[in-house]
MMTF fields as JSON, N, C-alpha, C and O atoms, coordinates in Angstrom:
{
  "mmtfVersion": "1.0.0",
  "mmtfProducer": "UNKNOWN",
  "numBonds": 223,
  "numAtoms": 224,
  "numGroups": 56,
  "numChains": 1,
  "numModels": 1,
  "chainsPerModel": [1],
  "groupsPerChain": [56],
  "chainIdList": ["A"],
  "bondAtomList": [4, 2, 8, 6, 12, 10, 16, 14, 20, 18, 24, 22, 28, 26, 32, 30, 36, 34, 40, 38, 44, 42, 48, 46, 52, 50, 56, 54, 60, 58, 64, 62, 68, 66, 72, 70, 76, 74, 80, 78, 84, 82, 88, 86, 92, 90, 96, 94, 100, 98, 104, 102, 108, 106, 112, 110, 116, 114, 120, 118, 124, 122, 128, 126, 132, 130, 136, 134, 140, 138, 144, 142, 148, 146, 152, 150, 156, 154, 160, 158, 164, 162, 168, 166, 172, 170, 176, 174, 180, 178, 184, 182, 188, 186, 192, 190, 196, 194, 200, 198, 204, 202, 208, 206, 212, 210, 216, 214, 220, 218],
  "bondOrderList": [1, 1, 1, 1, 1, 1, 1, 1, 1, 1, 1, 1, 1, 1, 1, 1, 1, 1, 1, 1, 1, 1, 1, 1, 1, 1, 1, 1, 1, 1, 1, 1, 1, 1, 1, 1, 1, 1, 1, 1, 1, 1, 1, 1, 1, 1, 1, 1, 1, 1, 1, 1, 1, 1, 1],
  "groupList": [{"groupName": "MET", "atomNameList": ["N", "CA", "C", "O"], "elementList": ["N", "C", "C", "O"], "formalChargeList": [0, 0, 0, 0], "bondAtomList": [1, 0, 2, 1, 3, 2], "bondOrderList": [1, 1, 2], "singleLetterCode": "M", "chemCompType": "L-PEPTIDE LINKING"}, {"groupName": "SER", "atomNameList": ["N", "CA", "C", "O"], "elementList": ["N", "C", "C", "O"], "formalChargeList": [0, 0, 0, 0], "bondAtomList": [1, 0, 2, 1, 3, 2], "bondOrderList": [1, 1, 2], "singleLetterCode": "S", "chemCompType": "L-PEPTIDE LINKING"}, {"groupName": "ARG", "atomNameList": ["N", "CA", "C", "O"], "elementList": ["N", "C", "C", "O"], "formalChargeList": [0, 0, 0, 0], "bondAtomList": [1, 0, 2, 1, 3, 2], "bondOrderList": [1, 1, 2], "singleLetterCode": "R", "chemCompType": "L-PEPTIDE LINKING"}, {"groupName": "LYS", "atomNameList": ["N", "CA", "C", "O"], "elementList": ["N", "C", "C", "O"], "formalChargeList": [0, 0, 0, 0], "bondAtomList": [1, 0, 2, 1, 3, 2], "bondOrderList": [1, 1, 2], "singleLetterCode": "K", "chemCompType": "L-PEPTIDE LINKING"}, {"groupName": "PRO", "atomNameList": ["N", "CA", "C", "O"], "elementList": ["N", "C", "C", "O"], "formalChargeList": [0, 0, 0, 0], "bondAtomList": [1, 0, 2, 1, 3, 2], "bondOrderList": [1, 1, 2], "singleLetterCode": "P", "chemCompType": "L-PEPTIDE LINKING"}, {"groupName": "GLN", "atomNameList": ["N", "CA", "C", "O"], "elementList": ["N", "C", "C", "O"], "formalChargeList": [0, 0, 0, 0], "bondAtomList": [1, 0, 2, 1, 3, 2], "bondOrderList": [1, 1, 2], "singleLetterCode": "Q", "chemCompType": "L-PEPTIDE LINKING"}, {"groupName": "GLU", "atomNameList": ["N", "CA", "C", "O"], "elementList": ["N", "C", "C", "O"], "formalChargeList": [0, 0, 0, 0], "bondAtomList": [1, 0, 2, 1, 3, 2], "bondOrderList": [1, 1, 2], "singleLetterCode": "E", "chemCompType": "L-PEPTIDE LINKING"}, {"groupName": "ILE", "atomNameList": ["N", "CA", "C", "O"], "elementList": ["N", "C", "C", "O"], "formalChargeList": [0, 0, 0, 0], "bondAtomList": [1, 0, 2, 1, 3, 2], "bondOrderList": [1, 1, 2], "singleLetterCode": "I", "chemCompType": "L-PEPTIDE LINKING"}, {"groupName": "ALA", "atomNameList": ["N", "CA", "C", "O"], "elementList": ["N", "C", "C", "O"], "formalChargeList": [0, 0, 0, 0], "bondAtomList": [1, 0, 2, 1, 3, 2], "bondOrderList": [1, 1, 2], "singleLetterCode": "A", "chemCompType": "L-PEPTIDE LINKING"}, {"groupName": "PHE", "atomNameList": ["N", "CA", "C", "O"], "elementList": ["N", "C", "C", "O"], "formalChargeList": [0, 0, 0, 0], "bondAtomList": [1, 0, 2, 1, 3, 2], "bondOrderList": [1, 1, 2], "singleLetterCode": "F", "chemCompType": "L-PEPTIDE LINKING"}, {"groupName": "GLY", "atomNameList": ["N", "CA", "C", "O"], "elementList": ["N", "C", "C", "O"], "formalChargeList": [0, 0, 0, 0], "bondAtomList": [1, 0, 2, 1, 3, 2], "bondOrderList": [1, 1, 2], "singleLetterCode": "G", "chemCompType": "PEPTIDE LINKING"}, {"groupName": "THR", "atomNameList": ["N", "CA", "C", "O"], "elementList": ["N", "C", "C", "O"], "formalChargeList": [0, 0, 0, 0], "bondAtomList": [1, 0, 2, 1, 3, 2], "bondOrderList": [1, 1, 2], "singleLetterCode": "T", "chemCompType": "L-PEPTIDE LINKING"}, {"groupName": "LEU", "atomNameList": ["N", "CA", "C", "O"], "elementList": ["N", "C", "C", "O"], "formalChargeList": [0, 0, 0, 0], "bondAtomList": [1, 0, 2, 1, 3, 2], "bondOrderList": [1, 1, 2], "singleLetterCode": "L", "chemCompType": "L-PEPTIDE LINKING"}, {"groupName": "TRP", "atomNameList": ["N", "CA", "C", "O"], "elementList": ["N", "C", "C", "O"], "formalChargeList": [0, 0, 0, 0], "bondAtomList": [1, 0, 2, 1, 3, 2], "bondOrderList": [1, 1, 2], "singleLetterCode": "W", "chemCompType": "L-PEPTIDE LINKING"}, {"groupName": "ASN", "atomNameList": ["N", "CA", "C", "O"], "elementList": ["N", "C", "C", "O"], "formalChargeList": [0, 0, 0, 0], "bondAtomList": [1, 0, 2, 1, 3, 2], "bondOrderList": [1, 1, 2], "singleLetterCode": "N", "chemCompType": "L-PEPTIDE LINKING"}, {"groupName": "ASP", "atomNameList": ["N", "CA", "C", "O"], "elementList": ["N", "C", "C", "O"], "formalChargeList": [0, 0, 0, 0], "bondAtomList": [1, 0, 2, 1, 3, 2], "bondOrderList": [1, 1, 2], "singleLetterCode": "D", "chemCompType": "L-PEPTIDE LINKING"}, {"groupName": "TYR", "atomNameList": ["N", "CA", "C", "O"], "elementList": ["N", "C", "C", "O"], "formalChargeList": [0, 0, 0, 0], "bondAtomList": [1, 0, 2, 1, 3, 2], "bondOrderList": [1, 1, 2], "singleLetterCode": "Y", "chemCompType": "L-PEPTIDE LINKING"}, {"groupName": "HIS", "atomNameList": ["N", "CA", "C", "O"], "elementList": ["N", "C", "C", "O"], "formalChargeList": [0, 0, 0, 0], "bondAtomList": [1, 0, 2, 1, 3, 2], "bondOrderList": [1, 1, 2], "singleLetterCode": "H", "chemCompType": "L-PEPTIDE LINKING"}],
  "groupTypeList": [0, 1, 2, 3, 4, 3, 1, 2, 5, 6, 7, 8, 5, 6, 9, 10, 7, 1, 8, 3, 11, 12, 1, 2, 13, 9, 12, 3, 6, 3, 12, 14, 7, 4, 3, 10, 12, 7, 1, 4, 3, 14, 5, 15, 9, 7, 16, 6, 3, 9, 10, 3, 6, 3, 17, 16],
  "groupIdList": [1, 2, 3, 4, 5, 6, 7, 8, 9, 10, 11, 12, 13, 14, 15, 16, 17, 18, 19, 20, 21, 22, 23, 24, 25, 26, 27, 28, 29, 30, 31, 32, 33, 34, 35, 36, 37, 38, 39, 40, 41, 42, 43, 44, 45, 46, 47, 48, 49, 50, 51, 52, 53, 54, 55, 56],
  "secStructList": [7, 7, 7, 7, 7, 5, 7, 2, 2, 2, 2, 2, 2, 2, 2, 1, 7, 7, 2, 2, 2, 2, 2, 2, 2, 2, 6, 6, 6, 6, 7, 7, 7, 7, 1, 1, 1, 5, 7, 6, 6, 6, 2, 2, 2, 2, 2, 2, 6, 6, 1, 7, 7, 7, 7, 7],
  "xCoordList": [84.362, 85.624, 85.654, 85.07, 85.988, 85.961, 86.421, 87.65, 85.777, 86.794, 86.465, 85.687, 88.468, 87.846, 88.368, 89.017, 88.036, 88.132, 90.064, 91.141, 89.675, 90.751, 90.224, 89.226, 92.297, 92.752, 91.977, 91.161, 92.037, 92.313, 93.452, 92.959, 94.739, 95.908, 95.288, 95.129, 94.351, 94.192, 94.002, 94.539, 93.067, 91.977, 92.565, 92.548, 93.335, 93.915, 94.732, 94.256, 95.533, 96.079, 95.536, 95.824, 94.876, 93.934, 93.047, 92.7, 93.062, 92.957, 94.007, 94.011, 95.222, 96.008, 95.793, 95.532, 95.907, 95.766, 96.468, 96.991, 97.005, 97.303, 95.699, 94.484, 96.099, 95.014, 94.174, 93.006, 95.756, 94.953, 93.793, 92.686, 94.126, 93.851, 91.812, 90.799, 92.266, 90.867, 89.842, 88.786, 91.011, 90.061, 89.238, 88.021, 89.765, 89.196, 88.131, 87.467, 88.39, 87.312, 86.021, 84.945, 85.911, 84.885, 84.194, 83.006, 85.334, 84.514, 83.673, 82.633, 84.478, 83.634, 82.293, 81.586, 81.857, 80.789, 80.173, 79.262, 80.402, 79.893, 79.209, 78.115, 80.836, 80.209, 80.491, 81.167, 80.21, 80.573, 81.069, 80.451, 82.191, 82.882, 84.156, 84.844, 83.567, 83.566, 85.695, 86.096, 86.676, 87.25, 87.761, 87.128, 89.793, 89.502, 89.583, 89.672, 89.507, 88.969, 87.704, 86.627, 88.474, 86.479, 86.849, 87.804, 84.7, 83.781, 84.192, 84.669, 83.634, 83.666, 82.177, 81.712, 81.104, 79.969, 79.947, 78.979, 81.094, 81.735, 82.617, 82.558, 83.487, 84.61, 83.566, 83.74, 82.284, 81.386, 80.5, 80.117, 80.319, 79.869, 80.67, 80.387, 81.96, 83.494, 83.972, 84.856, 83.741, 84.148, 82.649, 82.555, 81.364, 80.852, 80.979, 81.252, 80.705, 81.191, 81.456, 80.751, 82.334, 83.896, 84.491, 85.585, 83.425, 84.068, 84.729, 85.136, 85.081, 85.973, 85.928, 86.22, 85.371, 85.036, 85.714, 86.573, 84.862, 84.887, 86.195, 86.55, 86.856, 88.504, 88.206, 88.019, 88.228, 88.053, 89.115, 89.101],
  "yCoordList": [75.126, 75.795, 77.304, 78.246, 77.439, 78.546, 79.687, 79.714, 80.802, 81.206, 82.719, 82.99, 83.332, 84.579, 85.84, 86.419, 86.182, 88.16, 88.759, 88.167, 89.915, 89.902, 91.595, 92.246, 91.695, 93.652, 94.427, 94.021, 95.526, 96.486, 96.112, 95.971, 95.967, 95.967, 95.181, 95.408, 93.488, 92.449, 92.368, 91.993, 92.819, 93.765, 93.998, 93.427, 95.503, 96.304, 95.381, 95.043, 94.837, 93.985, 93.5, 93.747, 92.918, 91.75, 93.141, 93.33, 93.5, 95.099, 96.109, 97.209, 95.196, 95.994, 97.809, 98.649, 97.935, 99.506, 99.341, 98.23, 100.821, 100.347, 101.085, 101.146, 101.255, 101.087, 101.969, 102.116, 103.001, 104.656, 104.705, 105.234, 104.275, 104.595, 103.25, 103.285, 102.174, 101.884, 102.613, 102.986, 102.738, 104.211, 104.905, 104.934, 105.479, 106.647, 106.246, 107.005, 105.116, 104.536, 104.331, 104.724, 104.146, 103.716, 104.857, 104.877, 106.439, 107.285, 107.867, 108.517, 107.402, 108.003, 107.929, 108.904, 106.621, 105.841, 105.938, 105.155, 106.465, 106.511, 104.89, 104.439, 104.1, 102.896, 103.016, 104.005, 102.299, 102.495, 100.644, 99.627, 100.892, 99.588, 100.495, 101.476, 99.069, 98.974, 98.975, 98.753, 99.433, 99.296, 97.738, 96.986, 97.856, 96.462, 95.6, 96.05, 93.946, 93.232, 93.579, 93.902, 93.299, 92.918, 91.581, 90.822, 91.675, 90.648, 90.036, 90.683, 88.208, 87.944, 88.206, 87.532, 88.974, 89.429, 90.99, 91.542, 91.624, 92.981, 92.63, 93.34, 91.412, 91.235, 91.093, 91.337, 90.507, 90.575, 91.401, 91.658, 91.775, 93.192, 94.292, 95.013, 94.216, 94.824, 94.382, 95.012, 93.976, 92.568, 93.233, 94.04, 92.396, 93.024, 93.901, 94.052, 95.219, 96.865, 97.22, 97.735, 96.85, 97.441, 96.702, 97.009, 95.514, 94.596, 93.552, 93.257, 92.817, 91.474, 90.543, 90.364, 89.118, 88.073, 88.319, 89.089, 87.276, 86.355, 85.73, 84.773, 86.236, 85.61, 84.78, 85.205, 84.104, 82.368, 81.92, 80.787],
  "zCoordList": [137.563, 137.963, 138.898, 138.361, 139.599, 140.726, 140.221, 140.155, 139.775, 139.335, 141.18, 142.094, 140.192, 141.545, 141.555, 140.684, 142.57, 142.218, 141.288, 141.223, 140.851, 139.932, 140.57, 140.881, 140.435, 140.451, 139.936, 139.107, 140.248, 138.811, 137.565, 136.446, 137.678, 136.91, 136.474, 135.274, 137.09, 136.219, 135.104, 134.062, 135.501, 134.405, 133.124, 132.034, 133.833, 132.256, 131.867, 130.783, 132.027, 131.11, 130.352, 129.181, 130.553, 129.651, 128.45, 127.284, 129.215, 127.36, 127.206, 126.653, 128.079, 127.655, 127.949, 127.087, 128.765, 129.683, 130.275, 130.351, 131.323, 132.514, 133.48, 133.293, 133.894, 135.705, 135.859, 136.219, 135.207, 135.734, 134.397, 134.503, 133.588, 131.618, 131.76, 131.06, 133.237, 133.648, 133.789, 133.278, 135.291, 136.308, 135.327, 135.509, 134.288, 133.902, 132.015, 131.309, 131.901, 131.132, 132.819, 132.367, 133.511, 135.091, 135.315, 135.639, 135.055, 135.952, 134.357, 134.253, 133.403, 131.998, 131.791, 131.539, 131.903, 132.085, 133.362, 133.63, 133.874, 135.657, 135.688, 135.348, 136.461, 137.024, 137.988, 138.273, 138.755, 140.358, 140.572, 140.888, 140.279, 140.236, 142.327, 142.609, 143.094, 144.567, 143.751, 142.609, 145.411, 145.074, 146.142, 146.883, 145.527, 146.167, 144.701, 143.559, 145.249, 144.25, 143.771, 144.272, 141.868, 141.678, 141.68, 141.515, 142.155, 142.372, 140.467, 139.534, 140.557, 138.615, 138.6, 137.681, 139.289, 138.522, 138.201, 137.677, 138.564, 137.842, 136.524, 135.52, 136.614, 135.824, 134.384, 133.19, 135.293, 133.351, 132.612, 131.471, 134.134, 133.69, 133.032, 132.076, 133.951, 132.842, 131.356, 130.776, 131.148, 129.689, 128.925, 128.001, 129.879, 128.487, 128.002, 126.811, 129.325, 129.795, 127.963, 127.095, 127.979, 127.414, 125.958, 125.486, 125.239, 124.521, 124.689, 123.565, 125.403, 126.273, 126.682, 127.864, 125.517, 125.846, 127.613, 128.042, 128.284, 129.709, 129.855, 129.167, 130.687, 130.916, 132.392, 133.532, 132.114, 132.778, 133.491, 133.973]
}
């Protein structure tokens, strides 16, 4: 199964937070996540960093 890029809003919903809060998490941890859709590779990094299991 091929995974697709996700928006910040989609990932934030998985964590039960707003996209703004997700952006704050990125800033606090000094993560350089490019603007636009988040690639599956970066999704894995985000889920690992913030303690969420992978979502396929």
